[in-house]
mmCIF file of C-alpha atoms in Angstrom:
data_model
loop_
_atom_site.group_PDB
_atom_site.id
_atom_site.type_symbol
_atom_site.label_atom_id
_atom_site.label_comp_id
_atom_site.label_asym_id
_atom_site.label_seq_id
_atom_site.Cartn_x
_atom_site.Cartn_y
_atom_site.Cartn_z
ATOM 1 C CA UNK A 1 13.283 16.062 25.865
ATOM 2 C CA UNK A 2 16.191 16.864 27.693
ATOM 3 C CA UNK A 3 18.743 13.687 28.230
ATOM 4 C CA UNK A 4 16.940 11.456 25.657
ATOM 5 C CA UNK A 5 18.866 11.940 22.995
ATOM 6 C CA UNK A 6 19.085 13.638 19.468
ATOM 7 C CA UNK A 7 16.296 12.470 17.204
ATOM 8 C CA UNK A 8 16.020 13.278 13.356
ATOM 9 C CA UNK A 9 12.273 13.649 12.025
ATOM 10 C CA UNK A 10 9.269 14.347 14.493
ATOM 11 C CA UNK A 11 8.417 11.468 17.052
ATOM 12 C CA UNK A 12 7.728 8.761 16.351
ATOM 13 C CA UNK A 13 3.362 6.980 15.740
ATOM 14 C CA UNK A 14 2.274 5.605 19.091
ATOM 15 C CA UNK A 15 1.634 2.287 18.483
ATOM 16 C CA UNK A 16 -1.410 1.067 20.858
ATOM 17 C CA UNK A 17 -1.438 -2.046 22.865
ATOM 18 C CA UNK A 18 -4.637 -3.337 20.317
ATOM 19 C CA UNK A 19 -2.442 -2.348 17.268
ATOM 20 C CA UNK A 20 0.699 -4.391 18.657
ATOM 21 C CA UNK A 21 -1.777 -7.540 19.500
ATOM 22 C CA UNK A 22 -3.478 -7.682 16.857
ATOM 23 C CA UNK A 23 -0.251 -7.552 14.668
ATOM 24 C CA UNK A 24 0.841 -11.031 16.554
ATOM 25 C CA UNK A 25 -2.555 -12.421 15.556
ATOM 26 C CA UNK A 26 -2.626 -11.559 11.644
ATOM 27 C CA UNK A 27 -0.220 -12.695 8.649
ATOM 28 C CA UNK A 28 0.008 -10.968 5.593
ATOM 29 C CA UNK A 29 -2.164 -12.866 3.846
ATOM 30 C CA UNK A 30 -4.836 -11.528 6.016
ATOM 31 C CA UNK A 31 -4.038 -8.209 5.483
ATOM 32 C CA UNK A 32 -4.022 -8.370 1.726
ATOM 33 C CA UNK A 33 -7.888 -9.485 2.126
ATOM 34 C CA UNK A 34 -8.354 -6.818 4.166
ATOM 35 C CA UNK A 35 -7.049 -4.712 1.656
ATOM 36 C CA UNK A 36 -8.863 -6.590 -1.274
ATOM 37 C CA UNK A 37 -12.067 -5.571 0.482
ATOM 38 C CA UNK A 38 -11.721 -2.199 0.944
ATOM 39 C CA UNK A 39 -8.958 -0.556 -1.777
ATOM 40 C CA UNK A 40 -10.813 -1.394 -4.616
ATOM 41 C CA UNK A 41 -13.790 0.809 -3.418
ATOM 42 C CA UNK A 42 -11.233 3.303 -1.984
ATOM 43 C CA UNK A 43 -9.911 3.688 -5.585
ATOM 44 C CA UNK A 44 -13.431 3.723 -6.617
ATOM 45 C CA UNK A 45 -13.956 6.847 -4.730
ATOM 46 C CA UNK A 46 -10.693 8.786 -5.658
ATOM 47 C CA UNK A 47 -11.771 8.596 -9.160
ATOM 48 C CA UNK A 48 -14.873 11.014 -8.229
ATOM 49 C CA UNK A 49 -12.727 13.234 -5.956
ATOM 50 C CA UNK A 50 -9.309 13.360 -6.702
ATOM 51 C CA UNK A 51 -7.835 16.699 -7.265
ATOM 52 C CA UNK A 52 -5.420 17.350 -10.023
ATOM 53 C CA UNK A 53 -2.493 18.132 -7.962
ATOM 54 C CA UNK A 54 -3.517 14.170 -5.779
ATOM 55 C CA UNK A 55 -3.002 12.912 -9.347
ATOM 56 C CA UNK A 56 0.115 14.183 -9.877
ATOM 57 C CA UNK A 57 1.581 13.120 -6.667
ATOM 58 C CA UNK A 58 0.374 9.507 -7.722
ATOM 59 C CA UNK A 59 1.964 9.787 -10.748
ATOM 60 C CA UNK A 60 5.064 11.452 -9.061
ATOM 61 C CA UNK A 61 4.484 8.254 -6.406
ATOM 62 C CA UNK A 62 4.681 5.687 -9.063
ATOM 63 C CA UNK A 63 8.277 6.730 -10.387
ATOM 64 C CA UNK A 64 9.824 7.216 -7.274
ATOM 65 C CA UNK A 65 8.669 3.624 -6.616
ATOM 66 C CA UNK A 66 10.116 2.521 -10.225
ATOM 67 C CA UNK A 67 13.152 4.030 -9.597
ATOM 68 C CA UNK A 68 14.701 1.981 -7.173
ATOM 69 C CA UNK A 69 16.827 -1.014 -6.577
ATOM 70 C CA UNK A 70 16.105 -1.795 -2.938
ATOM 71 C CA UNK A 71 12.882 -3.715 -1.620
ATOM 72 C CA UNK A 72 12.678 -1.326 1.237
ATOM 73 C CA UNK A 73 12.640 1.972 -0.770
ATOM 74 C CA UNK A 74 10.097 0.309 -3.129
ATOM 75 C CA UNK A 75 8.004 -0.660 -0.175
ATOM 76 C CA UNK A 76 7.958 3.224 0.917
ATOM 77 C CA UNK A 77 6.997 4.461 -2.061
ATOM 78 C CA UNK A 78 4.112 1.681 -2.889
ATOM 79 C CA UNK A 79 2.703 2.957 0.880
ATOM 80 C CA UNK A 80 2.847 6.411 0.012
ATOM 81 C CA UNK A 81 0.878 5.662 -3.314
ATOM 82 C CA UNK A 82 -1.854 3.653 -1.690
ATOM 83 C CA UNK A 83 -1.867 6.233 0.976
ATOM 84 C CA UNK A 84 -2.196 9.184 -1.752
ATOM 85 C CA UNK A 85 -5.063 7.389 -3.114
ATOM 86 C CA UNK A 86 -6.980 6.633 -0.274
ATOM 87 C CA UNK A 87 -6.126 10.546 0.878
ATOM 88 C CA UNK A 88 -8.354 11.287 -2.462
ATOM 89 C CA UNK A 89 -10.905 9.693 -0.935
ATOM 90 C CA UNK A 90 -11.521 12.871 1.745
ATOM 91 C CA UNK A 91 -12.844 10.156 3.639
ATOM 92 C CA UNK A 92 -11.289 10.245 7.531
ATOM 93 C CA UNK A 93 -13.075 7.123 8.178
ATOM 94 C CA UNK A 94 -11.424 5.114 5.118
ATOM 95 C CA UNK A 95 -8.274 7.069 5.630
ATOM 96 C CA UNK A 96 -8.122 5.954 9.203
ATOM 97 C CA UNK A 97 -8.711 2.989 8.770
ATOM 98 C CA UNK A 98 -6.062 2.612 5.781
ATOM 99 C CA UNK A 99 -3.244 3.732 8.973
ATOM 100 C CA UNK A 100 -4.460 0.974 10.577
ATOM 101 C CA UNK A 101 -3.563 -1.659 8.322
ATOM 102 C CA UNK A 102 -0.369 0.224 7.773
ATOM 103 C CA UNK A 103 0.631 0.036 11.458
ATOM 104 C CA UNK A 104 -0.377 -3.187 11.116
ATOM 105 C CA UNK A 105 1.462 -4.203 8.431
ATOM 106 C CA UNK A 106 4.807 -2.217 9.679
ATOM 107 C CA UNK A 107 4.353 -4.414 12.890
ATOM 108 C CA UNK A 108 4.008 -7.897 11.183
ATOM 109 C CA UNK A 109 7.395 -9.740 9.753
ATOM 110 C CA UNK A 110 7.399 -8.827 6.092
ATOM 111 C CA UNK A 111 11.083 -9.018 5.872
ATOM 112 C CA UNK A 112 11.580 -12.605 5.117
ATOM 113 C CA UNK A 113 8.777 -12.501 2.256
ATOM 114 C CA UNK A 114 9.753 -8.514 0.792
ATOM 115 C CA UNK A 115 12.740 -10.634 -1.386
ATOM 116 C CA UNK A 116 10.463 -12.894 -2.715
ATOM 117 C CA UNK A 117 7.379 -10.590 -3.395
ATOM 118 C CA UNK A 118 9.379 -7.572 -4.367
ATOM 119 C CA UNK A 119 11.119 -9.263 -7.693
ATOM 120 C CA UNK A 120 12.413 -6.972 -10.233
ATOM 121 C CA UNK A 121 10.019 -8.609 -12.441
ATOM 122 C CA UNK A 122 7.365 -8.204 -9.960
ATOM 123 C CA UNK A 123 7.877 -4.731 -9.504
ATOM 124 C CA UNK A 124 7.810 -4.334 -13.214
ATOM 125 C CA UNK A 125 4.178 -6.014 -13.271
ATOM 126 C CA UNK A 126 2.993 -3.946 -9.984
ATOM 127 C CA UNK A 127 4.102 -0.520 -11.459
ATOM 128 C CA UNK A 128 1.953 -1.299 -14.958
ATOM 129 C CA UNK A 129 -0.933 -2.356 -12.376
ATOM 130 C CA UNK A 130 -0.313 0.991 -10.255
ATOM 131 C CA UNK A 131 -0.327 3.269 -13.511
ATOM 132 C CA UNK A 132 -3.434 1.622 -14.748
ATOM 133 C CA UNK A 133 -5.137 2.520 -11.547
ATOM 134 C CA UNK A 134 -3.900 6.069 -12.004
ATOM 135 C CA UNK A 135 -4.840 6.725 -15.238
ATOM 136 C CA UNK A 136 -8.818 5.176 -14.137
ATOM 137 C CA UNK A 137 -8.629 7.677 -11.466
ATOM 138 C CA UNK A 138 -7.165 10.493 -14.003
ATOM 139 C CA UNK A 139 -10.274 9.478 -16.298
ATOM 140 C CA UNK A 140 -12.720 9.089 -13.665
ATOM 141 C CA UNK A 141 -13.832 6.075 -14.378
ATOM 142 C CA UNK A 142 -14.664 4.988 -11.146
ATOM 143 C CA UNK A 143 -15.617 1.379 -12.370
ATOM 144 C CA UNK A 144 -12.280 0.921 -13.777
ATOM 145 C CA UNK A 145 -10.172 2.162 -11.126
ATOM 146 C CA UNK A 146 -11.763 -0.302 -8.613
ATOM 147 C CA UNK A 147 -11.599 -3.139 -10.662
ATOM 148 C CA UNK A 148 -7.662 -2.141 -11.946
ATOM 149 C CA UNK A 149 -7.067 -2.251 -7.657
ATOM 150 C CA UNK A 150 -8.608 -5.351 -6.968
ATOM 151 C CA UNK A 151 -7.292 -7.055 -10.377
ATOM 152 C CA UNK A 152 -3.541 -5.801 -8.702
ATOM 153 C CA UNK A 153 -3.802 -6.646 -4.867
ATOM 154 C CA UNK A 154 -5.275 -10.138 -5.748
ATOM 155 C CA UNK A 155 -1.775 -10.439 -7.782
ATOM 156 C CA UNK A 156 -0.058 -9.178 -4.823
ATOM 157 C CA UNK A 157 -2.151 -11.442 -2.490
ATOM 158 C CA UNK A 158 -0.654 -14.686 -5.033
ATOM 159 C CA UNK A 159 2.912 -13.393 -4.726
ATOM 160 C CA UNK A 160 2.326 -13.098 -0.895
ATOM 161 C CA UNK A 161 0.617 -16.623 -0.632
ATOM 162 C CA UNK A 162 3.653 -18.268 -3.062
ATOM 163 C CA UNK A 163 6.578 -16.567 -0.813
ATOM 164 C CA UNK A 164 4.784 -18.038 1.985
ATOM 165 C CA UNK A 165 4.231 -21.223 0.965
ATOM 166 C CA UNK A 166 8.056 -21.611 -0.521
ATOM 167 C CA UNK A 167 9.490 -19.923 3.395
ATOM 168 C CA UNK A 168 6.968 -23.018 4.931
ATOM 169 C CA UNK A 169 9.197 -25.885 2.636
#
């Protein structure tokens, strides 16, 4: 618009009024079992539907998210994984909802815990749990790949719990 300003990228999510509430209301412990209840079936799905070419952006996913030193790069590229899998899915309903808890989870304070939960040593364990999931999916084995994702976002869900627990001493 004219007078507002150069922007870089296309504009920017609206964020509703519910969205922004019920961010105040949650933690991120809440999210991750919101997550723990739905991802693992997600994954379940993508490995019955995934395309070759969704598998390869996981994979490419993965080692951009490897590849990094910074907690906030990492964080990108672990959304853009999950989001790639539950994108497999062909599911607008489960893909919708996915947004959700990403808006959600963009809205609520993660800054304090993303040092604590993103260690190097962390992120080493998270990217074996990620390409386990990926290779389940590759094999379709849906079984496996939904009990890989719930197996890593209950390890997550610790880490998240710990940080939490540490920032409350």
């Amino acid at each position: 618009r004219v007078g507002m300003g150069t922007y870089f990228g296309g504009p920017p999510e609206n964020i509703d009024a519910k969205t922004l509430q019920l961010s105040s209301l949650t933690s991120p412990s809440e999210i991750m079992e919101a997550r723990i209840l739905i991802e693992p079936i997600i994954a379940r799905f993508a490995a019955t539907k995934a395309t070759h070419e969704e598998i390869v952006r996981m994979n490419y996913c993965l080692e951009k998210s490897s590849n990094v030193n910074d907690e906030q790069t990492h964080e990108k590229w672990d959304r853009t994984l999950h989001m790639t899998i539950v994108k497999a899915t062909k599911n607008q309903i489960l893909i919708s909802f996915f947004k959700a808890i990403n808006k959600i989870r963009s809205q609520t304070d993660w800054s304090e815990l993303g040092d604590r939960v993103f260690t190097p040593a962390r992120i080493i364990e998270y990217h074996k749990q990620h390409k386990a999931v990926i290779n389940a999916i590759a094999k379709r084995s849906p079984e496996q790949a939904e009990k890989l994702m719930k197996e890593h976002l209950e390890a997550v869900k610790i880490s998240i719990m710990t940080a939490e627990t540490e920032l409350a001493k």
